[in-house]
């Protein structure tokens, strides 16, 4: 049998798993980004738990969203969730994850934190010692499956109930295809979004850093800019069937 005959066919990159039954926890779910992601995922039918240092604050935020969203302290949120999105402020990133190492053991962690500084010239990217926020998460959570995604989403659009679809791509980075496929499928639950694999965690810094440029774009043009990749044909452009569970 020839090498051509024995070679397995390439996997369809849009053949993604069904994530509709998974519970999503959002650490930092009382902030604008976390609350917006919680709202969009719950609106798409996902079971969502908001986490905060103060359980009462999380429950209040969950109540304002509705849609079956629950609130809990960070530890309970991490324990109960199958996928945990980290949307805490950069300043509290390391401390939050260190405190939750046990609760996050074995969990799929999605880091969307952008290390940024601000001065009179505007936003600029910071580079953590580990290379990026996502790599810091991986170093602090050696027994978790850390990925990076959801960096370039406008919190304003996420929380705007009049916006039906958010026209954007979500860059997903990680070490294992099974994990990045799950995150891509989760992103695709939100109408208008596609999750697109963008490399391993070592490339997370430039993805996180690009948010500083988007902030400059938004300020100049009074916009809520996101990203849409060219020549990557998939579900959102109608050229392929959407992933299962969307």
GROMACS .gro file of C-alpha atoms in nm:
model
  246
    1UNK     CA    1   0.000   0.000   0.000
    2UNK     CA    2   0.142   0.340  -0.096
    3UNK     CA    3   0.205   0.629   0.145
    4UNK     CA    4  -0.073   0.825  -0.028
    5UNK     CA    5  -0.323   0.546   0.031
    6UNK     CA    6  -0.240   0.510   0.403
    7UNK     CA    7  -0.237   0.881   0.485
    8UNK     CA    8  -0.539   0.989   0.689
    9UNK     CA    9  -0.754   1.268   0.544
   10UNK     CA   10  -0.711   1.608   0.704
   11UNK     CA   11  -0.964   1.693   0.972
   12UNK     CA   12  -1.224   1.955   0.891
   13UNK     CA   13  -1.124   2.255   1.107
   14UNK     CA   14  -1.491   2.347   1.149
   15UNK     CA   15  -1.591   2.004   1.279
   16UNK     CA   16  -1.616   2.115   1.640
   17UNK     CA   17  -1.761   1.941   1.946
   18UNK     CA   18  -2.099   2.005   2.105
   19UNK     CA   19  -2.045   2.223   2.413
   20UNK     CA   20  -2.407   2.313   2.476
   21UNK     CA   21  -2.425   2.095   2.788
   22UNK     CA   22  -2.113   2.232   2.957
   23UNK     CA   23  -2.124   2.470   3.253
   24UNK     CA   24  -1.922   2.788   3.201
   25UNK     CA   25  -1.779   2.977   3.496
   26UNK     CA   26  -1.667   3.337   3.455
   27UNK     CA   27  -1.413   3.459   3.710
   28UNK     CA   28  -1.437   3.836   3.720
   29UNK     CA   29  -1.796   3.812   3.603
   30UNK     CA   30  -1.895   4.131   3.782
   31UNK     CA   31  -1.666   4.339   3.558
   32UNK     CA   32  -1.772   4.471   3.218
   33UNK     CA   33  -1.596   4.207   3.008
   34UNK     CA   34  -1.690   3.915   3.229
   35UNK     CA   35  -2.050   4.026   3.266
   36UNK     CA   36  -2.077   4.074   2.888
   37UNK     CA   37  -1.943   3.726   2.814
   38UNK     CA   38  -2.173   3.575   3.076
   39UNK     CA   39  -2.473   3.749   2.921
   40UNK     CA   40  -2.390   3.645   2.563
   41UNK     CA   41  -2.325   3.282   2.651
   42UNK     CA   42  -2.636   3.257   2.868
   43UNK     CA   43  -2.840   3.420   2.592
   44UNK     CA   44  -2.711   3.148   2.359
   45UNK     CA   45  -2.838   2.883   2.598
   46UNK     CA   46  -2.523   2.805   2.793
   47UNK     CA   47  -2.539   2.740   3.168
   48UNK     CA   48  -2.329   3.017   3.325
   49UNK     CA   49  -2.201   3.086   3.677
   50UNK     CA   50  -2.050   3.425   3.761
   51UNK     CA   51  -1.763   3.428   4.010
   52UNK     CA   52  -1.643   3.711   4.232
   53UNK     CA   53  -1.441   3.747   4.550
   54UNK     CA   54  -1.770   3.835   4.720
   55UNK     CA   55  -2.051   3.585   4.657
   56UNK     CA   56  -2.321   3.847   4.723
   57UNK     CA   57  -2.176   4.076   4.459
   58UNK     CA   58  -2.174   3.788   4.211
   59UNK     CA   59  -2.535   3.704   4.289
   60UNK     CA   60  -2.638   4.066   4.235
   61UNK     CA   61  -2.463   4.073   3.895
   62UNK     CA   62  -2.624   3.742   3.799
   63UNK     CA   63  -2.964   3.881   3.893
   64UNK     CA   64  -2.923   4.176   3.660
   65UNK     CA   65  -2.845   3.939   3.372
   66UNK     CA   66  -3.116   3.681   3.438
   67UNK     CA   67  -3.128   3.397   3.182
   68UNK     CA   68  -3.060   3.142   3.455
   69UNK     CA   69  -2.715   3.287   3.537
   70UNK     CA   70  -2.602   3.209   3.892
   71UNK     CA   71  -2.357   3.393   4.116
   72UNK     CA   72  -2.103   3.246   4.358
   73UNK     CA   73  -1.766   3.317   4.510
   74UNK     CA   74  -1.470   3.241   4.290
   75UNK     CA   75  -1.392   2.906   4.450
   76UNK     CA   76  -1.746   2.769   4.410
   77UNK     CA   77  -1.765   2.905   4.056
   78UNK     CA   78  -1.441   2.725   3.964
   79UNK     CA   79  -1.550   2.400   4.130
   80UNK     CA   80  -1.888   2.382   3.956
   81UNK     CA   81  -1.780   2.483   3.607
   82UNK     CA   82  -1.654   2.261   3.326
   83UNK     CA   83  -1.492   2.556   3.143
   84UNK     CA   84  -1.364   2.855   3.339
   85UNK     CA   85  -1.313   3.192   3.170
   86UNK     CA   86  -1.066   3.420   3.348
   87UNK     CA   87  -1.176   3.782   3.303
   88UNK     CA   88  -1.026   3.941   3.615
   89UNK     CA   89  -0.825   4.266   3.613
   90UNK     CA   90  -0.460   4.212   3.524
   91UNK     CA   91  -0.354   4.349   3.863
   92UNK     CA   92  -0.529   4.061   4.041
   93UNK     CA   93  -0.458   3.790   3.783
   94UNK     CA   94  -0.175   3.604   3.957
   95UNK     CA   95  -0.325   3.622   4.305
   96UNK     CA   96  -0.667   3.502   4.188
   97UNK     CA   97  -0.532   3.201   4.000
   98UNK     CA   98  -0.287   3.107   4.276
   99UNK     CA   99  -0.572   3.098   4.526
  100UNK     CA  100  -0.782   2.877   4.297
  101UNK     CA  101  -0.516   2.626   4.192
  102UNK     CA  102  -0.692   2.335   4.363
  103UNK     CA  103  -1.041   2.424   4.234
  104UNK     CA  104  -0.908   2.464   3.879
  105UNK     CA  105  -0.720   2.134   3.873
  106UNK     CA  106  -0.813   1.939   3.560
  107UNK     CA  107  -1.040   2.220   3.433
  108UNK     CA  108  -1.028   2.385   3.092
  109UNK     CA  109  -0.924   2.744   3.167
  110UNK     CA  110  -0.975   3.020   2.909
  111UNK     CA  111  -0.766   3.329   2.985
  112UNK     CA  112  -0.887   3.652   2.824
  113UNK     CA  113  -0.688   3.896   3.037
  114UNK     CA  114  -0.499   4.174   2.860
  115UNK     CA  115  -0.198   4.315   3.049
  116UNK     CA  116  -0.213   4.686   2.964
  117UNK     CA  117  -0.076   5.013   3.093
  118UNK     CA  118  -0.212   5.361   3.030
  119UNK     CA  119  -0.041   5.699   3.010
  120UNK     CA  120  -0.094   6.032   2.833
  121UNK     CA  121  -0.027   5.865   2.497
  122UNK     CA  122  -0.297   5.604   2.553
  123UNK     CA  123  -0.293   5.229   2.609
  124UNK     CA  124   0.020   5.019   2.572
  125UNK     CA  125   0.097   4.651   2.619
  126UNK     CA  126   0.279   4.514   2.921
  127UNK     CA  127   0.485   4.195   2.893
  128UNK     CA  128   0.471   3.969   3.198
  129UNK     CA  129   0.781   3.780   3.305
  130UNK     CA  130   0.624   3.457   3.177
  131UNK     CA  131   0.562   3.616   2.835
  132UNK     CA  132   0.186   3.676   2.852
  133UNK     CA  133  -0.110   3.655   3.087
  134UNK     CA  134  -0.199   3.317   2.941
  135UNK     CA  135   0.152   3.182   2.995
  136UNK     CA  136   0.143   3.315   3.350
  137UNK     CA  137  -0.183   3.124   3.400
  138UNK     CA  138  -0.024   2.806   3.262
  139UNK     CA  139   0.271   2.846   3.498
  140UNK     CA  140   0.045   2.902   3.799
  141UNK     CA  141  -0.196   2.621   3.705
  142UNK     CA  142   0.024   2.329   3.599
  143UNK     CA  143  -0.260   2.079   3.644
  144UNK     CA  144  -0.514   2.279   3.442
  145UNK     CA  145  -0.562   2.293   3.063
  146UNK     CA  146  -0.495   2.658   2.987
  147UNK     CA  147  -0.602   2.827   2.664
  148UNK     CA  148  -0.633   3.191   2.558
  149UNK     CA  149  -0.930   3.354   2.382
  150UNK     CA  150  -1.192   3.634   2.387
  151UNK     CA  151  -0.936   3.916   2.408
  152UNK     CA  152  -1.068   4.147   2.136
  153UNK     CA  153  -1.437   4.173   2.223
  154UNK     CA  154  -1.602   4.504   2.301
  155UNK     CA  155  -1.759   4.497   2.647
  156UNK     CA  156  -2.007   4.759   2.525
  157UNK     CA  157  -2.131   4.535   2.243
  158UNK     CA  158  -2.133   4.227   2.463
  159UNK     CA  159  -2.366   4.394   2.712
  160UNK     CA  160  -2.591   4.573   2.460
  161UNK     CA  161  -2.920   4.381   2.456
  162UNK     CA  162  -3.022   4.543   2.125
  163UNK     CA  163  -2.723   4.388   1.942
  164UNK     CA  164  -2.834   4.054   1.799
  165UNK     CA  165  -2.503   3.944   1.644
  166UNK     CA  166  -2.142   4.040   1.711
  167UNK     CA  167  -1.950   4.028   1.383
  168UNK     CA  168  -1.604   3.919   1.489
  169UNK     CA  169  -1.353   3.638   1.501
  170UNK     CA  170  -1.215   3.506   1.829
  171UNK     CA  171  -0.850   3.401   1.819
  172UNK     CA  172  -0.799   3.083   2.023
  173UNK     CA  173  -0.456   2.967   2.141
  174UNK     CA  174  -0.356   2.654   2.328
  175UNK     CA  175  -0.138   2.347   2.344
  176UNK     CA  176  -0.391   2.072   2.263
  177UNK     CA  177  -0.634   2.063   1.974
  178UNK     CA  178  -0.905   1.899   2.183
  179UNK     CA  179  -0.898   2.201   2.416
  180UNK     CA  180  -0.885   2.471   2.149
  181UNK     CA  181  -1.166   2.296   1.960
  182UNK     CA  182  -1.385   2.323   2.270
  183UNK     CA  183  -1.311   2.694   2.306
  184UNK     CA  184  -1.373   2.756   1.935
  185UNK     CA  185  -1.707   2.580   1.968
  186UNK     CA  186  -1.793   2.789   2.274
  187UNK     CA  187  -1.717   3.112   2.086
  188UNK     CA  188  -1.936   2.995   1.798
  189UNK     CA  189  -2.232   2.967   2.033
  190UNK     CA  190  -2.255   3.348   2.020
  191UNK     CA  191  -2.427   3.459   1.696
  192UNK     CA  192  -2.187   3.626   1.452
  193UNK     CA  193  -1.871   3.495   1.616
  194UNK     CA  194  -1.623   3.236   1.495
  195UNK     CA  195  -1.353   3.076   1.702
  196UNK     CA  196  -1.033   3.051   1.496
  197UNK     CA  197  -0.724   2.857   1.605
  198UNK     CA  198  -0.428   3.098   1.618
  199UNK     CA  199  -0.138   2.895   1.752
  200UNK     CA  200   0.013   2.783   2.079
  201UNK     CA  201   0.028   2.976   2.404
  202UNK     CA  202   0.371   3.113   2.323
  203UNK     CA  203   0.195   3.342   2.073
  204UNK     CA  204  -0.045   3.486   2.330
  205UNK     CA  205   0.151   3.805   2.399
  206UNK     CA  206   0.092   3.959   2.058
  207UNK     CA  207  -0.277   3.866   2.075
  208UNK     CA  208  -0.313   4.031   2.415
  209UNK     CA  209  -0.103   4.330   2.306
  210UNK     CA  210  -0.323   4.400   2.002
  211UNK     CA  211  -0.597   4.519   2.238
  212UNK     CA  212  -0.395   4.837   2.293
  213UNK     CA  213  -0.419   4.908   1.919
  214UNK     CA  214  -0.792   4.838   1.915
  215UNK     CA  215  -0.840   5.084   2.199
  216UNK     CA  216  -0.667   5.349   1.987
  217UNK     CA  217  -0.887   5.262   1.689
  218UNK     CA  218  -1.201   5.286   1.899
  219UNK     CA  219  -1.106   5.621   2.048
  220UNK     CA  220  -1.023   5.778   1.712
  221UNK     CA  221  -1.328   5.646   1.525
  222UNK     CA  222  -1.581   5.627   1.811
  223UNK     CA  223  -1.620   5.257   1.735
  224UNK     CA  224  -1.629   4.916   1.901
  225UNK     CA  225  -1.381   4.746   1.670
  226UNK     CA  226  -1.310   4.374   1.669
  227UNK     CA  227  -1.128   4.142   1.430
  228UNK     CA  228  -1.238   3.956   1.117
  229UNK     CA  229  -0.979   3.740   0.939
  230UNK     CA  230  -0.969   3.735   0.560
  231UNK     CA  231  -0.953   3.418   0.348
  232UNK     CA  232  -1.045   3.190   0.639
  233UNK     CA  233  -1.370   3.043   0.518
  234UNK     CA  234  -1.602   2.906   0.780
  235UNK     CA  235  -1.943   2.915   0.946
  236UNK     CA  236  -1.989   3.288   0.993
  237UNK     CA  237  -1.948   3.367   0.622
  238UNK     CA  238  -2.198   3.102   0.514
  239UNK     CA  239  -1.942   2.897   0.321
  240UNK     CA  240  -1.953   2.602   0.558
  241UNK     CA  241  -2.190   2.441   0.802
  242UNK     CA  242  -2.166   2.577   1.154
  243UNK     CA  243  -2.013   2.365   1.429
  244UNK     CA  244  -2.233   2.129   1.621
  245UNK     CA  245  -2.387   2.289   1.926
  246UNK     CA  246  -2.397   2.638   1.784
   0.00000   0.00000   0.00000
